[in-house]
Coordinates of C-alpha atoms in Angstrom, one line a residue:
M888 CA 6.8 0.6 17.9
D889 CA 6.0 2.5 21.1
I890 CA 7.2 6.1 21.6
V891 CA 9.8 5.3 24.2
T892 CA 11.4 2.7 22.0
L893 CA 11.3 5.1 19.0
E894 CA 13.0 7.8 21.1
N895 CA 15.7 5.5 22.3
Q896 CA 16.4 4.4 18.7
A897 CA 16.6 8.0 17.6
I898 CA 19.1 8.8 20.4
T899 CA 21.2 5.8 19.4
E900 CA 21.3 6.9 15.7
F901 CA 22.1 10.5 16.7
L902 CA 25.0 9.4 18.9
S903 CA 26.4 7.2 16.1
I904 CA 26.6 10.3 14.0
V905 CA 28.1 12.4 16.8
N906 CA 30.8 9.7 17.6
R907 CA 31.7 8.9 14.0
Q908 CA 35.4 9.2 13.4
Q909 CA 37.1 11.4 10.8
A910 CA 37.0 10.1 7.2
L911 CA 40.0 7.9 6.3
L912 CA 41.5 10.4 3.9
A913 CA 41.4 13.1 6.5
R914 CA 43.1 10.9 9.1
I915 CA 45.8 10.0 6.6
E916 CA 46.4 13.6 5.8
D917 CA 46.6 14.5 9.5
Q918 CA 49.1 11.7 10.0
I919 CA 51.2 12.7 7.1
T920 CA 51.4 16.3 8.2
T921 CA 52.4 15.3 11.7
Q922 CA 55.3 13.0 10.6
P923 CA 58.7 14.7 10.1
I924 CA 59.9 14.6 6.5
K925 CA 63.6 14.0 5.8
P926 CA 65.0 16.9 3.8
I927 CA 66.6 16.3 0.4
E928 CA 70.2 17.3 0.6
N929 CA 71.2 17.5 -3.1
K930 CA 70.5 20.9 -4.5
Y931 CA 69.4 19.7 -8.0
R932 CA 67.2 17.0 -6.6
R933 CA 65.5 19.6 -4.4
Q934 CA 64.7 21.7 -7.5
G935 CA 63.4 18.7 -9.4
Q936 CA 61.2 17.7 -6.5
K937 CA 59.8 21.2 -6.3
A938 CA 58.9 21.1 -10.0
K939 CA 57.2 17.7 -9.5
D940 CA 55.2 18.9 -6.4
K941 CA 54.1 22.0 -8.3
K942 CA 52.9 20.0 -11.2
A943 CA 51.1 17.5 -9.0
N944 CA 49.4 20.1 -6.8
R945 CA 48.3 22.4 -9.7
G946 CA 44.7 23.0 -9.1
S947 CA 44.5 20.5 -6.3
S948 CA 44.5 23.0 -3.5
N949 CA 41.2 24.5 -4.3
N950 CA 39.7 21.0 -4.9
S951 CA 41.0 19.8 -1.5
L952 CA 39.4 22.8 0.3
E953 CA 36.2 22.2 -1.6
I954 CA 36.1 18.5 -0.7
Q955 CA 36.9 19.3 2.9
S956 CA 34.2 21.9 3.1
R957 CA 31.7 19.6 1.5
S958 CA 32.6 16.8 3.9
E959 CA 32.1 19.2 6.9
G960 CA 28.8 20.4 5.6
L961 CA 27.6 16.9 5.0
R962 CA 28.2 15.8 8.6
E963 CA 26.6 18.9 10.0
A964 CA 23.7 18.4 7.7
R965 CA 23.2 14.8 9.0
L966 CA 23.0 16.1 12.6
H967 CA 20.6 18.8 11.4
E968 CA 18.3 16.3 9.5
K969 CA 18.2 14.0 12.5
I970 CA 17.1 16.8 14.8
V971 CA 14.4 17.9 12.3
E972 CA 13.2 14.3 12.2
Y973 CA 13.2 13.9 16.0
P974 CA 12.9 17.4 17.5
F975 CA 13.1 16.2 21.1
L976 CA 16.8 15.6 20.5
L977 CA 17.5 19.3 20.7
H978 CA 17.7 20.4 24.3
T979 CA 15.9 23.8 24.9
P980 CA 17.5 25.3 28.0
E981 CA 16.7 28.4 30.1
L982 CA 13.0 28.7 29.3
Y983 CA 10.6 31.1 31.0
A984 CA 7.5 30.2 33.0
G985 CA 5.7 29.9 29.6
E986 CA 8.0 27.0 28.8
L987 CA 8.5 26.2 25.1
L988 CA 6.1 28.4 23.0
L989 CA 3.7 26.2 21.1
D990 CA 5.9 23.2 22.1
S991 CA 7.9 23.9 18.9
I992 CA 11.4 24.4 17.6
I993 CA 11.9 26.6 14.5
D994 CA 14.0 25.2 11.7
E995 CA 16.5 27.5 9.9
L996 CA 15.2 30.9 11.1
A997 CA 16.2 33.7 8.8
L998 CA 17.6 36.7 10.8
P999 CA 17.3 40.4 9.9
N1000 CA 21.1 40.6 9.5
K1001 CA 20.9 38.3 6.4
R1002 CA 22.1 35.4 8.4
R1003 CA 20.4 32.2 9.3
A1004 CA 20.2 30.3 12.6
D1005 CA 20.2 26.5 12.4
F1006 CA 17.4 26.4 14.9
A1007 CA 15.5 28.8 17.2
F1008 CA 12.9 28.5 20.0
I1009 CA 10.8 30.9 21.9
S1010 CA 9.6 31.2 25.5
G1011 CA 7.5 33.9 27.1
Q1012 CA 6.4 35.2 30.4
N1013 CA 3.7 37.8 30.2
Q1014 CA 5.1 40.7 28.1
V1015 CA 8.7 39.4 28.1
I1016 CA 9.7 37.2 25.1
K1017 CA 13.0 35.3 24.8
I1018 CA 14.2 34.2 21.4
S1019 CA 17.0 31.6 21.6
L1020 CA 19.2 31.2 18.5
V1021 CA 21.0 27.8 18.1
E1022 CA 24.1 27.1 16.0
I1023 CA 25.2 23.5 15.6
K1024 CA 28.6 22.3 14.4
R1025 CA 29.9 18.9 13.4
A1026 CA 30.8 16.9 16.4
S1027 CA 34.2 15.6 15.3
D1028 CA 35.7 19.1 15.4
K1029 CA 37.2 19.8 18.8
V1030 CA 36.3 22.8 20.9
F1031 CA 39.3 22.7 23.3
K1032 CA 43.0 22.7 22.8
D1033 CA 44.8 21.2 25.8
N1034 CA 48.4 21.3 26.7
A1035 CA 50.6 21.2 29.8
Q1036 CA 50.5 25.0 30.3
K1037 CA 46.9 25.9 29.6
T1038 CA 43.6 25.0 28.0
E1039 CA 42.1 27.2 25.4
F1040 CA 39.5 27.2 22.6
S1041 CA 40.7 25.6 19.4
N1042 CA 41.0 27.8 16.3
K1043 CA 37.8 26.4 14.8
A1044 CA 35.9 27.0 18.1
K1045 CA 37.2 30.6 18.1
K1046 CA 35.8 31.0 14.6
W1047 CA 32.4 29.6 15.7
I1048 CA 32.3 31.9 18.7
S1049 CA 33.1 34.9 16.5
Q1050 CA 30.2 33.9 14.2
V1051 CA 27.8 33.9 17.2
E1052 CA 29.2 37.1 18.5
E1053 CA 28.4 38.7 15.2
W1054 CA 24.8 37.7 15.7
R1055 CA 24.8 39.1 19.2
D1056 CA 26.4 42.4 18.2
S1057 CA 23.9 42.8 15.3
F1058 CA 21.0 42.6 17.9
A1059 CA 22.5 45.4 20.0
S1060 CA 20.0 47.6 18.2
E1061 CA 16.4 47.4 19.6
D1062 CA 15.1 47.9 16.0
R1063 CA 16.8 44.6 15.0
K1064 CA 15.2 42.8 17.9
K1065 CA 11.8 44.2 16.9
S1066 CA 12.3 43.2 13.3
L1067 CA 13.0 39.7 14.4
L1068 CA 9.9 39.6 16.6
L1069 CA 7.8 40.9 13.7
S1070 CA 9.1 38.1 11.5
L1071 CA 7.7 35.6 14.0
K1072 CA 4.3 37.3 14.1
P1073 CA 2.4 34.1 13.0
L1074 CA 3.5 32.3 16.2
F1075 CA 2.0 35.0 18.4
K1076 CA -1.5 35.0 16.9
N1077 CA -3.1 33.5 20.0
Y1078 CA -0.6 34.9 22.6
P1079 CA -2.8 36.3 25.4
V1080 CA -0.7 39.5 25.9
P1081 CA -0.7 42.1 23.1
L1082 CA 2.9 42.1 22.0
L1083 CA 2.0 44.1 18.9
T1084 CA -0.2 47.2 18.5
L1085 CA -3.3 47.3 16.2
A1086 CA -1.0 48.8 13.6
D1087 CA 1.4 45.8 13.8
N1088 CA 4.2 47.6 15.5
V1089 CA 5.9 46.2 18.6
A1090 CA 4.1 47.4 21.7
R1091 CA 6.0 49.7 24.0
E1092 CA 5.6 47.3 27.0
T1093 CA 7.0 44.3 25.0
Q1094 CA 10.5 43.3 26.1
I1095 CA 12.6 41.1 23.8
E1096 CA 15.5 39.1 25.1
I1097 CA 17.8 37.1 22.7
D1098 CA 20.2 34.4 23.8
Y1099 CA 22.7 32.3 21.9
I1100 CA 23.5 28.6 22.1
L1101 CA 26.4 26.9 20.4
I1102 CA 26.4 23.0 20.2
A1103 CA 29.6 21.3 19.2
D1104 CA 32.2 18.7 20.0
N1105 CA 31.7 15.0 21.1
E1106 CA 33.7 15.4 24.3
K1107 CA 32.4 16.4 27.7
V1108 CA 33.5 19.4 29.7
D1109 CA 35.3 17.2 32.1
T1110 CA 38.1 19.3 33.6
P1111 CA 38.1 22.5 35.7
K1112 CA 40.0 24.4 33.0
R1113 CA 37.5 23.5 30.3
Q1114 CA 34.6 24.3 32.6
H1115 CA 36.2 27.7 33.4
L1116 CA 36.3 28.5 29.6
V1117 CA 32.7 27.5 29.1
D1118 CA 31.6 29.5 32.2
S1119 CA 33.5 32.6 31.1
L1120 CA 31.9 32.4 27.6
Y1121 CA 28.5 32.3 29.2
L1122 CA 29.0 35.1 31.7
E1123 CA 31.1 37.5 29.6
N1124 CA 29.9 36.8 26.0
D1125 CA 26.3 35.6 26.7
I1126 CA 26.9 32.4 24.7
L1127 CA 25.9 29.0 26.1
L1128 CA 28.3 26.3 24.8
M1129 CA 26.9 22.8 25.0
P1130 CA 28.8 19.6 23.8
Y1131 CA 26.6 16.9 22.2
P1132 CA 27.1 14.3 24.9
E1133 CA 26.0 16.6 27.7
M1134 CA 23.0 17.7 25.6
I1135 CA 21.9 14.1 25.0
E1136 CA 22.4 13.3 28.7
H1137 CA 19.9 16.0 29.7
V1138 CA 17.5 14.9 27.0
K1139 CA 17.5 11.4 28.5
R1140 CA 17.0 12.7 32.0
H1141 CA 14.2 15.1 31.2
P1142 CA 12.7 14.2 27.8
R1143 CA 10.4 16.8 26.4
P1144 CA 8.3 16.2 23.2
K1145 CA 8.4 18.9 20.6
H1146 CA 7.2 19.9 17.2
M1147 CA 9.5 21.1 14.4
I1148 CA 8.2 24.0 12.4
S1149 CA 9.4 26.5 9.8
I1150 CA 8.3 30.0 9.1
W1151 CA 7.2 30.6 5.5
A1152 CA 5.9 33.8 3.8
T1153 CA 2.5 32.1 3.8
G1154 CA 2.6 31.2 7.5
V1155 CA 3.7 28.4 9.7
H1156 CA 4.6 25.0 8.2
V1157 CA 4.7 21.9 10.5
K1158 CA 7.7 19.7 9.4
T1159 CA 7.6 17.2 12.2
S1160 CA 4.6 16.7 14.6
S1161 CA 5.2 15.0 17.9
P1162 CA 2.7 12.1 18.6
S1163 CA 2.9 12.9 22.3
L1164 CA 1.5 16.4 21.9
P1165 CA -1.8 17.9 20.8
H1166 CA -1.8 19.1 17.2
F1167 CA 0.2 22.2 16.6
G1168 CA -1.8 25.3 17.7
D1169 CA -4.5 23.3 19.6
L1170 CA -5.8 25.6 22.4
N1171 CA -8.3 23.3 24.0
E1172 CA -5.9 22.5 26.9
D1173 CA -5.0 26.2 27.3
P1174 CA -8.0 28.3 26.4
L1175 CA -6.8 31.5 28.1
G1176 CA -3.2 31.1 27.0
V1177 CA -2.0 30.8 30.7
K1178 CA 0.5 28.1 29.9
M1179 CA 1.6 29.7 26.7
A1180 CA 2.6 33.0 28.4
G1181 CA 3.5 31.7 31.8
L1182 CA 0.8 33.9 33.4
G1183 CA 0.3 34.3 37.1
M1184 CA 3.0 36.9 37.9
N1185 CA 1.9 40.5 38.4
H1186 CA 2.4 42.6 35.3
F1187 CA 4.3 45.3 37.4
D1188 CA 6.8 42.7 38.6
T1189 CA 7.8 41.4 35.2
S1190 CA 8.0 44.9 33.6
R1191 CA 11.2 45.9 35.4
R1192 CA 14.4 44.2 34.3
R1193 CA 16.3 44.6 37.6
T1194 CA 13.5 43.4 39.9
C1195 CA 13.7 39.9 41.2
F1196 CA 10.5 38.7 39.5
H1197 CA 11.6 39.5 36.0
P1198 CA 12.4 36.1 34.4
E1199 CA 16.0 37.0 33.5
T1200 CA 16.7 38.4 37.0
L1201 CA 15.0 35.5 38.7
R1202 CA 17.3 33.1 36.7
E1203 CA 20.4 35.1 37.8
I1204 CA 19.3 34.9 41.5
F1205 CA 18.6 31.1 41.3
Y1206 CA 22.0 30.4 39.6
R1207 CA 23.7 32.6 42.2
S1208 CA 22.1 30.7 45.1
A1209 CA 23.0 27.3 43.5
G1210 CA 19.5 26.3 44.4
V1211 CA 20.0 26.5 48.2
C1212 CA 19.2 28.9 51.0
E1213 CA 21.6 31.9 50.8
I1214 CA 22.0 32.3 54.5
P1215 CA 25.7 31.3 55.1
G1216 CA 26.0 27.8 56.5
C1217 CA 22.4 26.8 55.8
G1218 CA 22.5 24.7 52.6
V1219 CA 18.8 23.8 52.6
K1220 CA 17.6 23.0 49.0
I1221 CA 14.9 25.3 47.8
V1222 CA 13.4 22.7 45.4
A1223 CA 13.3 19.4 47.3
S1224 CA 11.6 16.1 46.5
D1225 CA 8.5 17.2 48.5
G1226 CA 8.2 20.6 46.8
V1227 CA 9.4 24.1 47.0
Q1228 CA 10.8 25.0 50.5
G1229 CA 11.7 28.7 50.2
H1230 CA 11.0 32.0 48.5
L1231 CA 12.5 35.4 47.5
T1232 CA 13.0 37.9 50.3
P1233 CA 14.2 41.5 50.2
I1234 CA 17.1 41.9 52.6
Y1235 CA 16.0 45.5 53.4
N1236 CA 12.7 46.3 55.1
N1237 CA 12.9 50.1 55.2
F1238 CA 13.0 52.6 52.4
P1239 CA 14.9 55.8 53.3
E1240 CA 12.9 59.1 52.9
R1241 CA 15.4 61.0 50.8
S1242 CA 16.7 58.1 48.7
T1243 CA 17.5 58.9 45.0
L1244 CA 16.6 55.2 44.2
P1245 CA 13.1 54.1 43.1
F1246 CA 11.0 52.2 45.6
E1247 CA 11.4 49.1 43.4
A1248 CA 15.1 49.0 44.4
L1249 CA 14.0 47.0 47.4
L1250 CA 13.5 44.2 45.0
W1251 CA 16.5 44.5 42.8
R1252 CA 18.6 41.3 42.2
E1253 CA 21.4 42.5 44.5
H1254 CA 18.9 43.3 47.3
T1255 CA 16.9 40.1 47.2
A1256 CA 17.9 36.7 48.7
L1257 CA 16.6 33.2 48.1
L1258 CA 15.8 31.8 51.6
C1259 CA 14.4 28.6 53.0
G1260 CA 11.2 28.7 55.0
N1261 CA 12.8 28.7 58.4
H1262 CA 15.1 31.6 57.6
I1263 CA 12.3 33.7 56.0
A1264 CA 10.4 33.6 59.3
A1265 CA 13.3 34.9 61.3
F1266 CA 14.9 37.2 58.7
N1267 CA 15.4 40.7 60.0
E1268 CA 13.0 39.9 62.8
G1269 CA 12.5 43.0 65.0
E1270 CA 15.2 44.9 63.2
I1271 CA 15.0 47.8 60.8
S1272 CA 17.3 47.3 57.8
T1273 CA 17.4 50.4 55.7
L1274 CA 18.1 50.3 52.0
G1275 CA 21.7 51.4 51.3
N1276 CA 23.1 50.4 54.7
C1277 CA 25.5 47.6 55.3
H1278 CA 24.1 44.1 55.3
F1279 CA 25.8 40.8 55.9
L1280 CA 24.4 39.4 52.7
K1281 CA 25.1 42.5 50.5
E1282 CA 28.5 41.4 49.1
K1283 CA 27.3 37.8 48.4
L1284 CA 24.3 39.0 46.4
Q1285 CA 26.5 41.0 44.0
H1286 CA 27.9 37.8 42.4
K1287 CA 26.7 36.2 39.1
S1288 CA 27.0 32.5 38.5
P1289 CA 27.1 30.4 35.2
Y1290 CA 24.6 28.0 33.7
R1291 CA 24.1 24.6 35.3
A1292 CA 21.6 22.2 33.7
H1293 CA 20.3 20.9 37.0
L1294 CA 19.7 24.4 38.4
D1295 CA 17.9 25.3 35.1
H1296 CA 15.6 22.4 35.7
E1297 CA 14.9 23.2 39.3
L1298 CA 14.2 26.8 38.4
M1299 CA 11.3 25.7 36.2
E1300 CA 9.6 24.1 39.2
F1301 CA 10.3 27.2 41.3
M1302 CA 8.7 29.5 38.7
T1303 CA 5.6 27.2 38.5
T1304 CA 5.2 27.6 42.3
L1305 CA 5.5 31.4 41.9
T1306 CA 2.9 31.6 39.2
N1307 CA 0.5 29.4 41.2
R1308 CA 0.7 31.4 44.5
V1309 CA -2.0 34.0 43.9
A1310 CA -4.5 31.5 42.4
T1311 CA -4.0 29.1 45.3
K1312 CA -4.8 31.9 47.8
F1313 CA -7.8 32.9 45.7
L1314 CA -9.3 29.4 45.8
T1315 CA -8.7 29.2 49.6
I1316 CA -10.6 32.4 50.1
A1317 CA -13.4 31.5 47.7
N1318 CA -13.7 28.1 49.4
C1319 CA -14.2 26.6 45.9
S1320 CA -12.9 23.2 46.9
K1321 CA -15.9 22.5 49.2
T1322 CA -18.6 23.5 46.8
E1323 CA -17.3 23.0 43.3
S1324 CA -15.8 20.3 41.0
T1325 CA -12.2 20.0 40.3
L1326 CA -12.8 21.1 36.7
F1327 CA -14.4 24.3 38.0
A1328 CA -11.5 25.0 40.4
K1329 CA -9.1 24.5 37.5
E1330 CA -11.0 27.0 35.3
I1331 CA -11.1 29.5 38.1
T1332 CA -7.4 29.0 38.6
Q1333 CA -6.7 29.7 34.9
W1334 CA -8.9 32.8 35.1
I1335 CA -7.3 34.3 38.1
K1336 CA -3.8 33.7 36.8
S1337 CA -4.7 35.5 33.6
I1338 CA -6.1 38.5 35.6
S1339 CA -2.9 38.6 37.7
S1340 CA -0.9 39.5 34.5
I1341 CA -3.1 42.4 33.5
P1342 CA -1.7 46.0 34.0
V1343 CA -3.4 47.8 36.9
D1344 CA -5.2 50.4 34.8
I1345 CA -6.7 47.7 32.5
R1346 CA -7.6 45.6 35.5
Q1347 CA -9.7 48.4 36.9
F1348 CA -11.5 48.6 33.6
Y1349 CA -12.1 44.9 33.8
Q1350 CA -13.2 45.1 37.4
E1351 CA -16.1 47.3 36.6
I1352 CA -17.5 44.8 34.1
V1353 CA -16.8 41.7 36.2
I1354 CA -18.2 43.1 39.5
H1355 CA -21.4 44.0 37.6
Y1356 CA -21.9 40.4 36.6
F1357 CA -20.8 39.0 40.0
K1358 CA -23.5 41.2 41.7
N1359 CA -26.3 40.7 39.2
G1360 CA -25.6 37.4 37.5
K1361 CA -26.9 38.7 34.2
P1362 CA -26.0 41.4 31.8
T1363 CA -27.6 44.8 31.8
R1364 CA -28.6 45.9 28.3
G1365 CA -26.7 48.8 27.0
K1366 CA -24.2 49.0 29.9
H1367 CA -21.1 47.9 28.0
T1368 CA -21.9 47.8 24.3
E1369 CA -19.4 46.8 21.7
S1370 CA -19.7 50.2 19.9
K1371 CA -18.3 52.0 22.9
L1372 CA -15.4 49.6 23.3
L1373 CA -14.2 48.9 19.8
I1374 CA -11.8 51.8 20.0
S1375 CA -10.7 51.1 23.6
L1376 CA -7.2 49.9 24.3
P1377 CA -8.3 48.0 27.4
Y1378 CA -10.9 46.2 25.3
Y1379 CA -8.3 45.2 22.8
Y1380 CA -6.0 44.0 25.6
L1381 CA -8.8 42.0 27.4
T1382 CA -10.1 40.4 24.2
K1383 CA -6.6 39.4 23.2
A1384 CA -6.3 37.8 26.7
R1385 CA -9.6 36.1 26.0
L1386 CA -11.1 37.5 29.2
L1387 CA -14.0 39.4 27.4
R1388 CA -16.4 38.3 24.7
K1389 CA -19.4 39.6 22.9
N1390 CA -22.7 38.0 23.9
P1391 CA -24.2 36.8 20.7
E1392 CA -27.8 37.5 21.9
T1393 CA -27.5 40.8 23.7
L1394 CA -24.4 42.1 21.9
E1395 CA -23.1 43.0 25.3
I1396 CA -19.5 42.7 26.3
E1397 CA -19.1 40.2 29.2
P1398 CA -16.5 38.1 31.0
T1399 CA -15.7 34.8 29.4
M1400 CA -16.1 33.1 32.8
L1401 CA -19.7 34.1 33.1
D1402 CA -21.0 30.6 32.0
E1403 CA -18.8 28.9 34.6
L1404 CA -19.9 31.3 37.4
K1405 CA -23.5 30.5 36.7
K1406 CA -22.8 26.9 37.6
T1407 CA -22.1 27.8 41.2
N1408 CA -24.3 28.7 44.1
N1409 CA -21.3 30.3 45.8
L1410 CA -21.4 33.6 43.9
S1411 CA -21.2 35.8 47.0
D1412 CA -18.1 34.0 48.2
I1413 CA -16.4 34.3 44.9
Y1414 CA -17.3 38.0 44.7
R1415 CA -15.9 38.6 48.1
A1416 CA -12.7 36.8 47.1
F1417 CA -12.4 38.8 43.9
T1418 CA -12.8 42.1 45.9
Y1419 CA -10.1 41.0 48.4
Y1420 CA -7.9 40.1 45.5
N1421 CA -8.2 43.6 44.0
M1422 CA -7.5 45.1 47.4
L1423 CA -4.2 43.2 47.5
H1424 CA -3.3 44.5 44.0
R1425 CA -4.9 47.9 43.9
N1426 CA -1.5 49.7 43.6
G1427 CA -0.5 47.4 40.7
H1428 CA 2.2 45.7 42.7
S1429 CA 1.9 42.1 43.9
C1430 CA 2.2 40.8 47.4
H1431 CA 3.9 37.6 46.3
Y1432 CA 6.9 38.2 48.6

C-alpha cells in the first residue's frame, strides 16, 4: 500500500472515531432526563416510591460516574492512540522559521507542574524556542452552547479551558519555563545555537515561548458568534481552540509527515517513524542545522521581543495585515502564486535626537507595516517622518488579530523568503552561479545563513579565522591552536554551530567550509563578498529592511 493511500485510510479511521455517536446507554439517560415526569399525587405512594428509589440507587451513583468517566477516557484514548500511530494527523500550527523541530511530535510530555500534556511539539528560530502544549478531548462533547439570546462555551468546555489556563499560569515563572526546556535537553543535542551553557543552565540569550492548543468537538466553528468566542480565547487567553473537523481539513490541504517520539530518562524513544522522512536525528540533509533552527535572520533582530523580526512579533504583524498590503485600499496579497510580493517597512524614517525610546523602536510592531512592492518604493518618499509624530497608519498598526489557518500557512512562506534574503545577495555578489556547481552554491547558502545568525562579537572572532583562510588558502601552524580556544565562549558557540573544526593533521582550528572553498578558483570574489557582507553587518544589525 502506497503512502498516500495509507494516509487517506488513517484519516477515514480517525474521522470515524471523531464522528461516533454517544453510547446507547448515555443517549437513553439523556432522553429520560429531558422528558417531564408526571408527579405522584398520593402522599403515601410518594413516600413508598422514595424508599424504592433509595434502595435501587444505593451505591449506583458512584458506579455510574465511574462508568461514565471510563467511557470518556476510552474515547479520548482511541483518538490519542490513532494520532500516535499516524502522527501526521495532528496539525502543528504557528511554527517558526525552523518549522517542526526534528520533524517530531512528543507524546505525553511531563510538565514541571506535575501535570502532563497529551502532546507537545517544538519550533525554533535562532535563540528563540517555542514549546506548544496540546490537550485533546473526546469529540462527542460539545464546546458551544447555543440559544436564541447568545452563544457561550459549554460547562465542559469551560472546565477544559480552566485546565489549560492552569498550565499557562504555572508557566508565568521564567524558572518553570527553563525547567521545561531542560527536561527537553536531549532534543537540542545538535541544535546549532547554544541554548544551554557548558554548566547545563539555560543561556541568558535563550528565549522560551510557550503556547497552548485545545482540540475538541466534532462541529465546525460555523457562525460569527462561535468564531468570536474562539478568537477572544486566542487573543485574551493565549489558547488556540481547534475542532477536529477543521484540524483534519488543514491536514488534508497541507499534509506534513512527522515522527512520534517520547522523552525517557534514558533519552529519546521513537514510537512511530514516518516512512516519508529521514531517520530521526539524521543530519545529512542539514549539516549546519540551518533548517532545524530557521537560521538566516540576524541575531540582533530576533533578540528583541517587540521588534518586527522576532518570530512572535512577525506573526502578529502578518495576522494583523490579513496577508495583504496595509496601505488603505490596496489589497495586494503579499504571498501570491508567483512568490512573495512585499516586505516589512518602518513607517518612520527619522529618529528624534532627544527621544527616550531606544533606536530599535523604529522597528517595533506598532511602527512597522507590511507593504507590497509598489508601495514600498513610494512610501514616505521625499518626506521626513519622525518617530512619535502622527502617521496615517499609526492607529491601524495598534490592532491585533486572531489566528487563521491560511495566514499561518502563508507566513511560513514569507519567513522562508526573509531567511533567504542575505544568502541570495551573497551569492549574487560572489558570482557563484557562473563558476560553481549547484551543490556548491547550496553549501555556501547554508554557510552564510548560519553566519547571519551569529552575535556580532562572535562574528568578529570568526571573521579573523575565516579571512586568514580566505587570503592564504591554507592554515598557519600555531595561529589558532585548540589549547587557546578550549576555554573561549566564541569557540564553544562556533563549534556548536558547526562552523569551526579541529584539523586532524595540524590540530589547527579552521572553518568547516575550508574543503569546499578549495574546490573553487574564485576565492578572491568570495573573499570580497564576505568582506562586503561584514561591512553590512558590522554594527550587528541587519539591513534586511
